PDB file of C-alpha atoms in Angstrom:
ATOM      1  CA  MET A 216     129.143 109.573 100.926  1.00 42.00           C
ATOM      2  CA  SER A 217     128.554 105.844 100.998  1.00 45.00           C
ATOM      3  CA  VAL A 218     130.534 103.638  98.662  1.00 44.00           C
ATOM      4  CA  LEU A 219     130.016 100.292  97.019  1.00 44.00           C
ATOM      5  CA  PRO A 220     132.172  97.300  97.989  1.00 47.00           C
ATOM      6  CA  ASP A 221     134.597  98.121  95.138  1.00 51.00           C
ATOM      7  CA  GLY A 222     134.988 101.715  96.399  1.00 54.00           C
ATOM      8  CA  GLU A 223     132.769 103.284  93.721  1.00 49.00           C
ATOM      9  CA  PRO A 224     130.557 106.090  95.067  1.00 48.00           C
ATOM     10  CA  LEU A 225     126.927 105.101  95.600  1.00 41.00           C
ATOM     11  CA  ALA A 226     125.364 108.066  93.782  1.00 43.00           C
ATOM     12  CA  PRO A 227     126.143 106.870  90.216  1.00 40.00           C
ATOM     13  CA  VAL A 228     124.353 103.580  90.857  1.00 40.00           C
ATOM     14  CA  LEU A 229     121.289 105.383  92.142  1.00 42.00           C
ATOM     15  CA  ALA A 230     121.334 107.854  89.264  1.00 43.00           C
ATOM     16  CA  ALA A 231     119.861 105.076  87.140  1.00 45.00           C
ATOM     17  CA  ALA A 232     116.621 105.577  89.072  1.00 45.00           C
ATOM     18  CA  PRO A 233     115.505 109.154  88.433  1.00 47.00           C
ATOM     19  CA  ALA A 234     113.033 110.695  90.834  1.00 48.00           C
ATOM     20  CA  ALA A 235     110.977 113.863  90.994  1.00 49.00           C
ATOM     21  CA  ASP A 236     113.834 116.210  91.896  1.00 52.00           C
ATOM     22  CA  GLY A 237     116.736 114.146  90.569  1.00 55.00           C
ATOM     23  CA  GLU A 238     117.614 110.829  92.111  1.00 84.00           C
ATOM     24  CA  PHE A 239     117.227 108.578  95.104  1.00 93.00           C
ATOM     25  CA  VAL A 240     119.832 109.182  97.776  1.00 94.00           C
ATOM     26  CA  GLU A 241     120.509 107.721 101.175  1.00 95.00           C
ATOM     27  CA  ILE A 242     118.481 109.223 103.988  1.00 96.00           C
ATOM     28  CA  ALA A 243     119.945 112.163 105.921  1.00 96.00           C
ATOM     29  CA  ASP A 244     119.253 113.094 109.536  1.00 97.00           C
ATOM     30  CA  ALA A 245     117.016 115.956 108.386  1.00 96.00           C
ATOM     31  CA  ASP A 246     114.826 113.489 106.422  1.00 97.00           C
ATOM     32  CA  VAL A 247     113.853 111.167 109.275  1.00 98.00           C
ATOM     33  CA  ASP A 248     110.697 112.942 110.490  1.00 98.00           C
ATOM     34  CA  GLN A 249     109.446 113.431 106.924  1.00 98.00           C
ATOM     35  CA  VAL A 250     110.080 109.752 106.135  1.00 98.00           C
ATOM     36  CA  VAL A 251     108.073 108.650 109.179  1.00 98.00           C
ATOM     37  CA  GLU A 252     105.261 111.044 108.207  1.00 97.00           C
ATOM     38  CA  LEU A 253     105.236 109.584 104.680  1.00 97.00           C
ATOM     39  CA  TRP A 254     105.147 106.010 105.975  1.00 97.00           C
ATOM     40  CA  GLN A 255     102.248 106.930 108.257  1.00 96.00           C
ATOM     41  CA  ALA A 256     100.383 108.656 105.397  1.00 95.00           C
ATOM     42  CA  CYS A 257     100.838 105.498 103.305  1.00 94.00           C
ATOM     43  CA  GLY A 258      99.607 103.195 106.075  1.00 92.00           C
ATOM     44  CA  LEU A 259     102.922 101.363 106.375  1.00 93.00           C
ATOM     45  CA  THR A 260     103.526 101.770 110.096  1.00 93.00           C
ATOM     46  CA  ARG A 261     102.225  99.398 112.730  1.00 92.00           C
ATOM     47  CA  PRO A 262     102.050  99.930 116.507  1.00 91.00           C
ATOM     48  CA  TRP A 263     104.478  97.070 117.120  1.00 90.00           C
ATOM     49  CA  ASN A 264     107.189  98.474 114.782  1.00 90.00           C
ATOM     50  CA  ASP A 265     108.651 101.816 115.770  1.00 95.00           C
ATOM     51  CA  PRO A 266     109.579 103.429 112.438  1.00 97.00           C
ATOM     52  CA  TYR A 267     112.272 105.543 114.090  1.00 98.00           C
ATOM     53  CA  VAL A 268     113.945 102.371 115.376  1.00 96.00           C
ATOM     54  CA  ASP A 269     113.614 100.734 111.947  1.00 96.00           C
ATOM     55  CA  ILE A 270     115.324 103.728 110.317  1.00 97.00           C
ATOM     56  CA  ALA A 271     118.073 103.850 112.947  1.00 97.00           C
ATOM     57  CA  ASP A 272     118.712 100.106 112.605  1.00 96.00           C
ATOM     58  CA  ALA A 273     118.905 100.341 108.795  1.00 96.00           C
ATOM     59  CA  ARG A 274     121.326 103.258 108.988  1.00 96.00           C
ATOM     60  CA  ALA A 275     123.530 101.511 111.557  1.00 95.00           C
ATOM     61  CA  SER A 276     124.076  98.461 109.387  1.00 86.00           C
ATOM     62  CA  GLY A 277     126.322  98.365 106.333  1.00 88.00           C
ATOM     63  CA  GLY A 278     123.898  95.824 104.898  1.00 93.00           C
ATOM     64  CA  SER A 279     120.879  98.101 104.763  1.00 96.00           C
ATOM     65  CA  THR A 280     119.799 101.617 103.918  1.00 97.00           C
ATOM     66  CA  VAL A 281     116.818 103.893 103.470  1.00 97.00           C
ATOM     67  CA  LEU A 282     116.682 105.642 100.095  1.00 97.00           C
ATOM     68  CA  VAL A 283     114.682 108.831  99.603  1.00 97.00           C
ATOM     69  CA  ALA A 284     113.600 110.990  96.693  1.00 95.00           C
ATOM     70  CA  ARG A 285     112.379 114.541  97.046  1.00 93.00           C
ATOM     71  CA  ALA A 286     109.751 116.599  95.251  1.00 90.00           C
ATOM     72  CA  ASP A 287     109.424 120.304  95.969  1.00 88.00           C
ATOM     73  CA  GLY A 288     112.015 119.988  98.747  1.00 89.00           C
ATOM     74  CA  ARG A 289     110.109 117.307 100.685  1.00 93.00           C
ATOM     75  CA  VAL A 290     110.554 113.549 100.910  1.00 95.00           C
ATOM     76  CA  ALA A 291     108.191 112.158  98.272  1.00 95.00           C
ATOM     77  CA  ALA A 292     109.247 108.499  98.065  1.00 96.00           C
ATOM     78  CA  THR A 293     111.254 105.944 100.002  1.00 97.00           C
ATOM     79  CA  ALA A 294     112.539 102.414  99.832  1.00 97.00           C
ATOM     80  CA  MET A 295     114.357 100.588 102.596  1.00 97.00           C
ATOM     81  CA  ALA A 296     116.709  97.901 101.322  1.00 97.00           C
ATOM     82  CA  GLY A 297     118.551  95.230 103.236  1.00 96.00           C
ATOM     83  CA  HIS A 298     120.972  92.496 102.192  1.00 95.00           C
ATOM     84  CA  ASP A 299     121.241  89.420 104.391  1.00 91.00           C
ATOM     85  CA  GLY A 300     124.310  88.022 102.608  1.00 88.00           C
ATOM     86  CA  HIS A 301     122.232  85.991 100.176  1.00 87.00           C
ATOM     87  CA  ARG A 302     118.955  87.755  99.417  1.00 92.00           C
ATOM     88  CA  GLY A 303     117.971  91.348  99.144  1.00 95.00           C
ATOM     89  CA  TRP A 304     114.841  92.567 100.871  1.00 95.00           C
ATOM     90  CA  LEU A 305     112.643  95.576 100.185  1.00 96.00           C
ATOM     91  CA  TYR A 306     110.730  97.337 102.937  1.00 95.00           C
ATOM     92  CA  TYR A 307     108.830 100.596 103.329  1.00 96.00           C
ATOM     93  CA  VAL A 308     108.443 101.329  99.612  1.00 96.00           C
ATOM     94  CA  ALA A 309     106.295 104.448  99.798  1.00 95.00           C
ATOM     95  CA  VAL A 310     105.174 107.242  97.499  1.00 95.00           C
ATOM     96  CA  ALA A 311     103.321 110.350  98.628  1.00 95.00           C
ATOM     97  CA  PRO A 312      99.639 109.692  97.853  1.00 94.00           C
ATOM     98  CA  GLU A 313      99.379 112.711  95.547  1.00 93.00           C
ATOM     99  CA  LEU A 314     102.339 111.447  93.472  1.00 92.00           C
ATOM    100  CA  ARG A 315     101.157 107.893  92.898  1.00 90.00           C
ATOM    101  CA  SER A 316     100.880 106.685  89.292  1.00 88.00           C
ATOM    102  CA  THR A 317     103.750 108.982  88.246  1.00 90.00           C
ATOM    103  CA  GLY A 318     106.440 106.285  88.000  1.00 90.00           C
ATOM    104  CA  LEU A 319     107.976 107.250  91.329  1.00 92.00           C
ATOM    105  CA  GLY A 320     107.101 103.889  92.922  1.00 93.00           C
ATOM    106  CA  ARG A 321     108.764 102.021  90.074  1.00 93.00           C
ATOM    107  CA  ALA A 322     111.793 104.323  90.426  1.00 93.00           C
ATOM    108  CA  ALA A 323     111.945 103.573  94.167  1.00 94.00           C
ATOM    109  CA  VAL A 324     112.008  99.833  93.487  1.00 94.00           C
ATOM    110  CA  VAL A 325     114.642 100.241  90.748  1.00 93.00           C
ATOM    111  CA  ALA A 326     116.834 102.307  93.086  1.00 94.00           C
ATOM    112  CA  ALA A 327     116.566  99.767  95.885  1.00 95.00           C
ATOM    113  CA  GLU A 328     117.219  96.888  93.494  1.00 94.00           C
ATOM    114  CA  ALA A 329     120.332  98.659  92.166  1.00 92.00           C
ATOM    115  CA  TRP A 330     121.581  99.189  95.717  1.00 93.00           C
ATOM    116  CA  LEU A 331     121.032  95.503  96.521  1.00 94.00           C
ATOM    117  CA  VAL A 332     122.519  94.130  93.299  1.00 92.00           C
ATOM    118  CA  ALA A 333     125.619  96.258  93.872  1.00 91.00           C
ATOM    119  CA  ARG A 334     126.037  94.388  97.160  1.00 92.00           C
ATOM    120  CA  GLY A 335     125.712  90.942  95.611  1.00 91.00           C
ATOM    121  CA  ALA A 336     122.025  90.154  96.010  1.00 92.00           C
ATOM    122  CA  ARG A 337     120.990  87.371  93.633  1.00 90.00           C
ATOM    123  CA  LYS A 338     117.328  87.425  94.579  1.00 93.00           C
ATOM    124  CA  ILE A 339     115.166  90.229  95.896  1.00 95.00           C
ATOM    125  CA  GLN A 340     112.148  89.588  98.065  1.00 95.00           C
ATOM    126  CA  LEU A 341     109.504  91.584  99.863  1.00 93.00           C
ATOM    127  CA  MET A 342     106.437  90.977 101.955  1.00 90.00           C
ATOM    128  CA  VAL A 343     103.005  92.421 101.180  1.00 88.00           C
ATOM    129  CA  ARG A 344      99.925  91.905 103.299  1.00 85.00           C
ATOM    130  CA  THR A 345      97.616  89.519 101.417  1.00 85.00           C
ATOM    131  CA  THR A 346      94.735  91.977 101.791  1.00 86.00           C
ATOM    132  CA  ASN A 347      96.602  94.712  99.891  1.00 86.00           C
ATOM    133  CA  ALA A 348      95.489  93.818  96.345  1.00 87.00           C
ATOM    134  CA  GLU A 349      96.511  97.172  94.832  1.00 89.00           C
ATOM    135  CA  VAL A 350     100.107  96.799  95.995  1.00 90.00           C
ATOM    136  CA  LEU A 351     100.217  93.136  94.990  1.00 91.00           C
ATOM    137  CA  ASP A 352      99.184  94.208  91.476  1.00 91.00           C
ATOM    138  CA  PHE A 353     101.895  96.928  91.459  1.00 92.00           C
ATOM    139  CA  TYR A 354     104.647  94.442  92.315  1.00 92.00           C
ATOM    140  CA  GLY A 355     103.240  91.919  89.846  1.00 91.00           C
ATOM    141  CA  ARG A 356     103.661  94.485  87.062  1.00 91.00           C
ATOM    142  CA  LEU A 357     107.311  94.817  88.143  1.00 91.00           C
ATOM    143  CA  GLY A 358     107.894  91.073  87.791  1.00 91.00           C
ATOM    144  CA  TYR A 359     107.533  90.003  91.431  1.00 92.00           C
ATOM    145  CA  THR A 360     105.653  86.735  91.931  1.00 92.00           C
ATOM    146  CA  ASP A 361     104.241  84.823  94.864  1.00 90.00           C
ATOM    147  CA  GLN A 362     107.043  82.648  96.202  1.00 91.00           C
ATOM    148  CA  GLU A 363     104.568  80.103  97.564  1.00 90.00           C
ATOM    149  CA  CYS A 364     105.937  80.174 101.063  1.00 89.00           C
ATOM    150  CA  THR A 365     104.547  81.104 104.432  1.00 88.00           C
ATOM    151  CA  VAL A 366     106.298  83.720 106.506  1.00 85.00           C
ATOM    152  CA  LEU A 367     106.516  82.755 110.147  1.00 89.00           C
ATOM    153  CA  GLY A 368     107.673  85.013 112.937  1.00 88.00           C
ATOM    154  CA  ARG A 369     108.141  85.210 116.667  1.00 89.00           C
ATOM    155  CA  TRP A 370     108.767  88.276 118.777  1.00 84.00           C
ATOM    156  CA  ILE A 371     111.749  88.103 121.109  1.00 87.00           C
ATOM    157  CA  GLU A 372     111.013  89.980 124.283  1.00 79.00           C
ATOM    158  CA  SER A 373     113.871  91.924 125.805  1.00 70.00           C
ATOM    159  CA  ALA A 374     114.833  91.119 129.379  1.00 55.00           C
TER     160      ALA A 374
END
């Protein structure tokens, strides 16, 4: 079981974010394929980002994780969280389409925020495609606002 910096087990922090079958927990090996299927069903994957690599990278770093909640024995919601030493970041917040509008998305965000705050994050950020009005509205209801900045990026090609 993962622990917080002060040695406290992670599960009690996540218990504050109830989910369909209990609580959000860190991803297990057996969850990976279901998580990728969920992300694909939610339209979160892109050809240039291998979701299996993203999951492996998050799990390999002590500064990031993938949290999952189950409903009827299957992965029903996820949130990837990462802490860069200053800010927390949310990625891959997903809820099974048939379970949307049940509070599970809010619970996913709360769980990821709790994980990040426990690691010292003072600000939590996320990126949403500007064309995704429904998701922008969802995050707005949770108190997230446009940070009035432009995200720039550059791919680094491997040798």
